[in-house]
């Protein structure tokens, strides 16, 4: 699920009443704090290969052999690296008075939820029941179907309903009720669906694409933006409508966005020379052909990684470069080679290291170093 990455949850008690005064600047501004799924597990090697598949990379023989090994380990049912290292984060979202936990995703634009209309895949999940919501209205003839970069997906029909997050409310929000979901969603009872935060040009509702939650509450926000202050290994925060100037240091560096927001991959993929230059500073680091990945002893000190956007210098703290402990005191590196790609990719690791502003005016992205 490497593309569904910026995910979050409310830690504060949910305030359902529209009249609840927001203590934040601007009438409709609100804050969302992430909540972690402590049972979350992931497989670093599988994420690596799913990222490469997403960009249709032709694997050289070293990578191809490692991919076969990773796939065999997975299909053999051997839990590869089931460590509680990084977590999954979700948000309570109230739909027609019913609260479910959803993943927030800046790479897509559908708000969909497992529902009473979903088949056997719904078992174990908290579901949305449009029939017991007094505010739900079926959107006649509307359907949706989404496939994420990792191959997971879902589809179904569409309702309009009241949706509330924190102190904010959208009274005519398109709620995409799932008729079916792929196994990735069926087997994760922690989450009931996704809430997309990218531009509605990516929304999959047919025949008429629908606005995202963010776009619906936009008129109530002081500024047309939200910020992500994500953390490595612990819950982070989203702020909607304002920039908390105490959350970062120095100036915000802005870069224009030409495509819908796509937060991309989990790892950082960089050219071989840069990757090798970084790991040459890490004692004991090596490229392991059996993973087709850079590994290093978990106890090795890790230098910070500094990247540039024009004059801006963004810092990724060295500790963020431990992507996953593999056992035997070896760690899977957060920077890997951009093999087969004509460009570099700044994944989640960079987003977690930076204070990031998603500004619909422009549109543009802002980066700042954290305190
Ligand atoms: C984690 O798994 C245990 C055992 O299956 C379960 O009892 C618990 O509720 C789960 N916790 C979360 C946060 O999903
Ligand atoms: C990868 O290939 C698939 C199928 O041929 C195509 O739909 C997709 O757009 C390609 N993705 C990229 C990033 O080139
Ligand atoms: C495949 O690519 C990786 C990364 O660029 C490199 O380290 C490895 O030697 C290559 N393998 C072959 C057989 O060329």
XYZ file of C-alpha atoms and ligand atoms in Angstrom:
413
model
C 0.000 0.000 0.000
C 2.908 2.255 -0.678
C 0.895 4.913 -2.458
C -1.684 5.248 0.252
C 0.704 6.841 2.547
C -0.339 10.077 4.145
C -2.793 8.653 6.560
C -4.008 10.037 9.810
C -6.461 10.096 12.630
C -8.046 12.250 15.274
C -6.644 11.756 18.727
C -8.729 14.480 20.314
C -12.306 13.690 21.315
C -14.595 13.996 18.323
C -16.759 17.078 18.283
C -19.862 16.309 16.316
C -21.925 19.432 16.773
C -21.544 22.012 14.022
C -21.962 24.716 16.642
C -18.873 23.633 18.604
C -16.565 26.637 18.506
C -13.183 26.018 16.924
C -10.380 27.265 19.141
C -8.161 27.699 16.095
C -7.680 30.804 13.923
C -10.265 31.240 11.141
C -13.850 30.166 11.494
C -13.646 26.737 9.886
C -9.999 25.868 10.473
C -9.381 22.556 12.153
C -6.673 20.160 13.223
C -6.451 16.385 12.913
C -3.990 14.322 14.946
C -2.986 10.864 13.778
C -3.951 7.701 15.569
C -1.784 4.605 15.134
C -2.743 1.021 14.333
C -0.457 -0.793 16.758
C -1.053 -4.083 14.920
C 0.313 -2.766 11.629
C 3.035 -4.777 9.912
C 4.849 -4.268 6.655
C 7.499 -5.877 4.496
C 10.215 -3.470 3.385
C 11.354 -5.657 0.472
C 7.791 -6.090 -0.821
C 7.239 -2.313 -0.649
C 10.439 -1.769 -2.630
C 9.331 -4.080 -5.454
C 5.781 -2.756 -5.474
C 7.199 0.780 -5.887
C 9.330 -0.406 -8.831
C 6.341 -2.184 -10.404
C 4.316 0.987 -10.099
C 6.782 2.753 -12.391
C 7.051 -0.232 -14.751
C 10.778 -0.581 -14.074
C 12.493 -3.335 -16.058
C 14.417 -5.266 -13.423
C 18.012 -6.247 -14.105
C 19.004 -9.828 -13.208
C 19.994 -8.946 -9.624
C 16.642 -7.282 -8.950
C 14.662 -9.943 -10.791
C 16.209 -12.728 -8.700
C 15.599 -10.824 -5.463
C 11.966 -10.152 -6.494
C 11.398 -13.866 -7.040
C 12.799 -14.562 -3.566
C 10.559 -11.942 -1.939
C 7.444 -13.215 -3.756
C 8.225 -16.831 -2.815
C 8.613 -15.868 0.823
C 5.251 -14.089 0.760
C 3.317 -16.861 -0.988
C 4.969 -19.389 1.346
C 3.147 -17.644 4.161
C 6.390 -16.918 5.985
C 5.934 -13.531 7.543
C 8.899 -11.775 6.042
C 9.591 -8.868 8.316
C 6.529 -8.542 10.501
C 7.903 -5.936 12.843
C 6.026 -3.207 14.617
C 8.215 -0.514 13.236
C 6.331 2.111 11.292
C 2.580 2.243 11.794
C -0.628 2.839 9.918
C -2.548 5.957 10.838
C -6.257 6.642 10.483
C -8.866 9.303 11.351
C -12.298 9.039 12.874
C -14.685 10.488 10.300
C -18.394 10.806 11.078
C -20.691 10.018 8.155
C -24.429 10.510 8.703
C -23.822 10.283 12.456
C -21.784 7.060 12.174
C -18.097 7.217 13.058
C -15.614 5.123 11.058
C -11.810 5.200 10.832
C -10.456 6.230 7.416
C -6.972 6.518 5.903
C -6.173 10.039 4.677
C -4.425 10.029 1.304
C -2.995 13.026 -0.551
C -2.478 10.905 -3.684
C -6.169 10.245 -4.483
C -9.535 12.051 -4.419
C -12.215 9.533 -3.445
C -13.887 9.333 -0.029
C -14.998 5.718 0.103
C -16.083 3.479 2.919
C -16.896 -0.177 3.541
C -20.659 -0.283 3.960
C -23.664 -2.481 4.646
C -23.721 -2.953 0.849
C -20.234 -4.535 0.850
C -20.064 -8.310 0.588
C -18.253 -10.808 2.819
C -15.158 -8.528 2.763
C -16.934 -6.251 5.253
C -16.693 -8.843 8.045
C -14.766 -7.467 11.011
C -15.022 -3.843 9.875
C -16.935 -0.907 11.250
C -19.220 -0.101 8.300
C -21.311 2.823 7.059
C -25.031 2.040 6.870
C -26.714 4.572 4.566
C -30.155 3.190 5.510
C -29.768 4.135 9.166
C -28.489 7.634 8.351
C -31.311 10.188 8.330
C -29.285 12.481 6.043
C -28.188 10.019 3.328
C -29.432 10.383 -0.249
C -28.533 7.975 -3.050
C -26.916 9.751 -6.010
C -28.891 8.019 -8.777
C -26.844 6.303 -11.464
C -23.477 7.270 -9.941
C -20.788 4.603 -9.598
C -17.096 4.592 -8.748
C -14.144 2.277 -9.045
C -10.585 2.935 -7.938
C -7.335 1.009 -8.337
C -4.320 2.158 -6.353
C -0.748 1.850 -7.541
C -0.131 -1.231 -5.398
C -2.977 -3.044 -7.172
C -5.484 -2.737 -4.312
C -8.879 -1.295 -5.130
C -12.604 -0.977 -4.456
C -15.815 0.158 -6.130
C -19.510 0.759 -5.596
C -22.294 3.335 -5.504
C -22.535 6.904 -4.237
C -24.530 8.659 -1.516
C -24.602 12.293 -0.469
C -24.444 12.644 3.304
C -23.308 14.878 6.189
C -19.642 14.252 6.957
C -17.791 15.683 9.969
C -14.092 15.715 10.817
C -13.067 17.415 14.020
C -14.913 20.721 14.149
C -15.587 20.804 10.402
C -18.667 19.609 8.516
C -19.545 19.071 4.845
C -23.317 18.692 4.533
C -23.426 17.505 0.919
C -20.392 15.251 0.723
C -20.179 12.452 -1.855
C -19.732 9.271 0.186
C -18.708 6.352 -1.989
C -20.208 3.209 -0.451
C -18.219 0.104 -1.375
C -19.954 -2.883 -2.962
C -16.603 -4.694 -3.065
C -13.037 -4.152 -1.842
C -9.771 -5.964 -2.637
C -8.139 -8.318 -0.088
C -5.753 -5.590 1.117
C -8.765 -3.738 2.542
C -10.809 -6.791 3.490
C -8.024 -8.105 5.721
C -7.382 -4.799 7.525
C -10.154 -4.327 10.086
C -8.439 -1.246 11.503
C -9.514 0.931 8.574
C -12.937 1.233 6.902
C -11.805 3.138 3.799
C -9.977 6.160 2.455
C -10.399 9.913 2.389
C -8.623 11.428 -0.616
C -7.129 14.912 -0.350
C -5.829 15.415 -3.909
C -7.627 17.507 -6.550
C -11.073 16.269 -7.620
C -9.771 15.879 -11.184
C -8.674 12.445 -9.894
C -12.107 11.573 -8.439
C -13.417 8.344 -9.995
C -17.181 8.907 -9.632
C -18.955 8.442 -12.974
C -20.665 10.061 -14.814
C -19.903 13.211 -12.771
C -16.706 13.402 -10.639
C -17.344 14.644 -7.082
C -15.586 17.188 -4.853
C -13.277 16.011 -2.078
C -13.974 16.755 1.587
C -11.208 19.366 1.583
C -12.705 21.104 -1.456
C -16.161 21.117 0.171
C -14.937 22.737 3.403
C -12.580 25.103 1.538
C -14.954 28.127 1.723
C -14.949 27.893 5.541
C -11.153 27.859 5.809
C -9.085 30.975 6.409
C -6.573 29.902 3.733
C -7.090 27.342 0.912
C -4.481 24.921 2.204
C -3.655 22.136 4.575
C -0.347 21.185 6.141
C 1.092 17.778 6.995
C 3.425 17.469 9.965
C 4.022 13.721 9.821
C 6.456 11.903 12.065
C 8.758 8.913 11.848
C 7.353 6.080 13.940
C 4.766 8.167 15.765
C 1.537 10.017 15.076
C 1.678 13.367 13.291
C -0.740 16.212 12.635
C -2.736 17.734 9.785
C -3.900 21.342 9.982
C -6.588 22.632 7.621
C -6.892 26.323 6.705
C -3.799 27.729 8.379
C -0.033 27.396 8.721
C 1.239 26.880 12.253
C 4.401 28.967 12.140
C 5.664 27.355 15.349
C 5.824 23.930 13.628
C 8.851 24.664 11.437
C 12.052 26.671 11.313
C 13.367 29.095 8.671
C 11.388 29.984 5.552
C 8.995 27.790 3.573
C 10.375 26.886 0.116
C 7.627 26.810 -2.529
C 7.539 24.680 -5.633
C 4.732 24.740 -8.237
C 2.565 21.664 -8.733
C 1.683 20.813 -12.311
C -0.041 17.475 -11.700
C -2.546 16.489 -9.020
C -0.796 15.901 -5.715
C 0.789 12.495 -5.683
C 2.725 11.692 -2.604
C 4.351 8.841 -4.431
C 6.344 6.126 -2.828
C 7.453 5.097 0.600
C 11.206 5.044 0.043
C 13.546 7.672 -1.388
C 14.838 6.598 -4.816
C 18.037 8.376 -5.848
C 20.695 8.004 -8.571
C 23.389 5.340 -7.855
C 26.167 7.898 -7.299
C 24.200 9.810 -4.652
C 23.027 6.596 -3.004
C 26.580 5.234 -2.884
C 27.907 8.563 -1.622
C 25.412 8.484 1.258
C 26.072 4.881 2.255
C 29.851 5.364 1.979
C 29.387 7.453 5.155
C 27.578 4.617 6.952
C 29.903 2.079 8.551
C 29.195 -1.453 7.301
C 26.584 -0.450 4.681
C 26.390 -2.745 1.635
C 24.189 -3.575 -1.363
C 22.667 -6.991 -0.598
C 21.810 -8.816 -3.851
C 19.326 -11.102 -2.078
C 17.192 -8.035 -1.287
C 18.481 -5.911 -4.212
C 18.726 -3.211 -1.582
C 21.125 -1.251 0.577
C 21.346 -2.520 4.158
C 23.481 -1.449 7.111
C 24.124 -2.440 10.738
C 21.328 -0.866 12.785
C 23.863 0.455 15.282
C 25.845 2.452 12.679
C 25.594 6.219 13.129
C 23.583 7.725 10.250
C 24.450 11.127 8.790
C 21.639 13.557 7.914
C 20.677 13.712 4.239
C 20.375 17.209 2.762
C 18.399 17.889 -0.429
C 17.985 21.100 -2.430
C 15.049 22.816 -4.119
C 16.696 25.826 -5.774
C 18.249 27.702 -2.843
C 16.405 25.708 -0.191
C 18.201 23.031 1.826
C 15.909 20.432 3.369
C 17.255 18.114 6.046
C 16.254 14.485 6.529
C 17.581 13.397 9.921
C 19.857 10.366 9.757
C 17.604 8.335 12.065
C 14.876 8.443 9.354
C 17.117 6.324 7.129
C 16.297 3.208 9.128
C 13.386 2.064 7.008
C 12.972 -1.278 8.734
C 15.003 -3.520 11.057
C 15.485 -6.913 9.386
C 16.758 -8.924 12.337
C 20.411 -9.970 12.784
C 21.084 -6.299 13.619
C 20.718 -5.360 9.956
C 18.516 -2.490 8.844
C 16.841 -1.836 5.480
C 17.867 1.597 4.173
C 15.377 4.376 3.456
C 17.391 5.465 0.401
C 17.511 2.996 -2.488
C 18.814 3.225 -6.046
C 16.413 4.686 -8.672
C 17.215 1.720 -10.882
C 15.527 1.940 -14.290
C 14.007 5.355 -13.560
C 14.884 8.583 -15.388
C 14.204 10.602 -12.233
C 14.490 10.528 -8.427
C 11.491 10.037 -6.146
C 11.041 11.742 -2.788
C 8.870 9.331 -0.838
C 7.243 9.324 2.582
C 10.615 9.464 4.269
C 11.081 12.998 2.982
C 7.490 13.968 3.800
C 7.905 12.746 7.358
C 11.123 14.710 7.722
C 9.627 17.984 6.508
C 6.754 20.313 7.348
C 4.767 20.189 4.080
C 2.128 22.656 2.857
C -0.443 21.595 0.223
C -1.655 24.939 -1.115
C -4.561 24.895 -3.584
C -3.667 28.456 -4.548
C -0.999 28.084 -7.193
C -1.280 25.171 -6.795
C 2.001 24.743 -5.007
C 3.794 22.652 -2.404
C 5.775 24.183 0.436
C 8.614 22.555 2.348
C 10.196 23.674 5.592
C 12.581 22.110 8.064
C 11.121 21.038 11.369
C 12.266 22.455 14.669
C -4.627 -5.799 17.666
O -4.842 -7.191 17.602
C -5.390 -7.757 18.790
C -5.409 -9.266 18.642
O -5.914 -9.632 17.382
C -6.786 -7.163 19.021
O -7.354 -7.672 20.206
C -6.659 -5.643 19.129
O -7.933 -5.067 19.231
C -5.956 -5.091 17.909
N -5.702 -3.669 18.103
C -5.951 -2.762 17.164
C -5.614 -1.356 17.526
O -6.437 -3.034 16.093
C 2.769 1.072 -16.470
O 2.146 0.170 -17.377
C 0.727 0.152 -17.290
C 0.207 -0.964 -18.173
O 0.898 -1.007 -19.393
C 0.181 1.528 -17.660
O -1.233 1.555 -17.574
C 0.758 2.572 -16.708
O 0.343 3.861 -17.083
C 2.285 2.507 -16.709
N 2.773 3.370 -15.659
C 3.802 4.220 -15.810
C 4.187 5.037 -14.630
O 4.430 4.306 -16.861
C 21.406 -4.137 -11.032
O 21.311 -2.793 -10.593
C 21.871 -2.555 -9.319
C 21.574 -1.120 -8.932
O 21.915 -0.221 -9.935
C 23.348 -2.869 -9.314
O 23.917 -2.699 -8.034
C 23.552 -4.312 -9.749
O 24.931 -4.596 -9.859
C 22.869 -4.545 -11.098
N 22.984 -5.946 -11.463
C 23.414 -6.334 -12.664
C 23.499 -7.798 -12.891
O 23.745 -5.535 -13.537
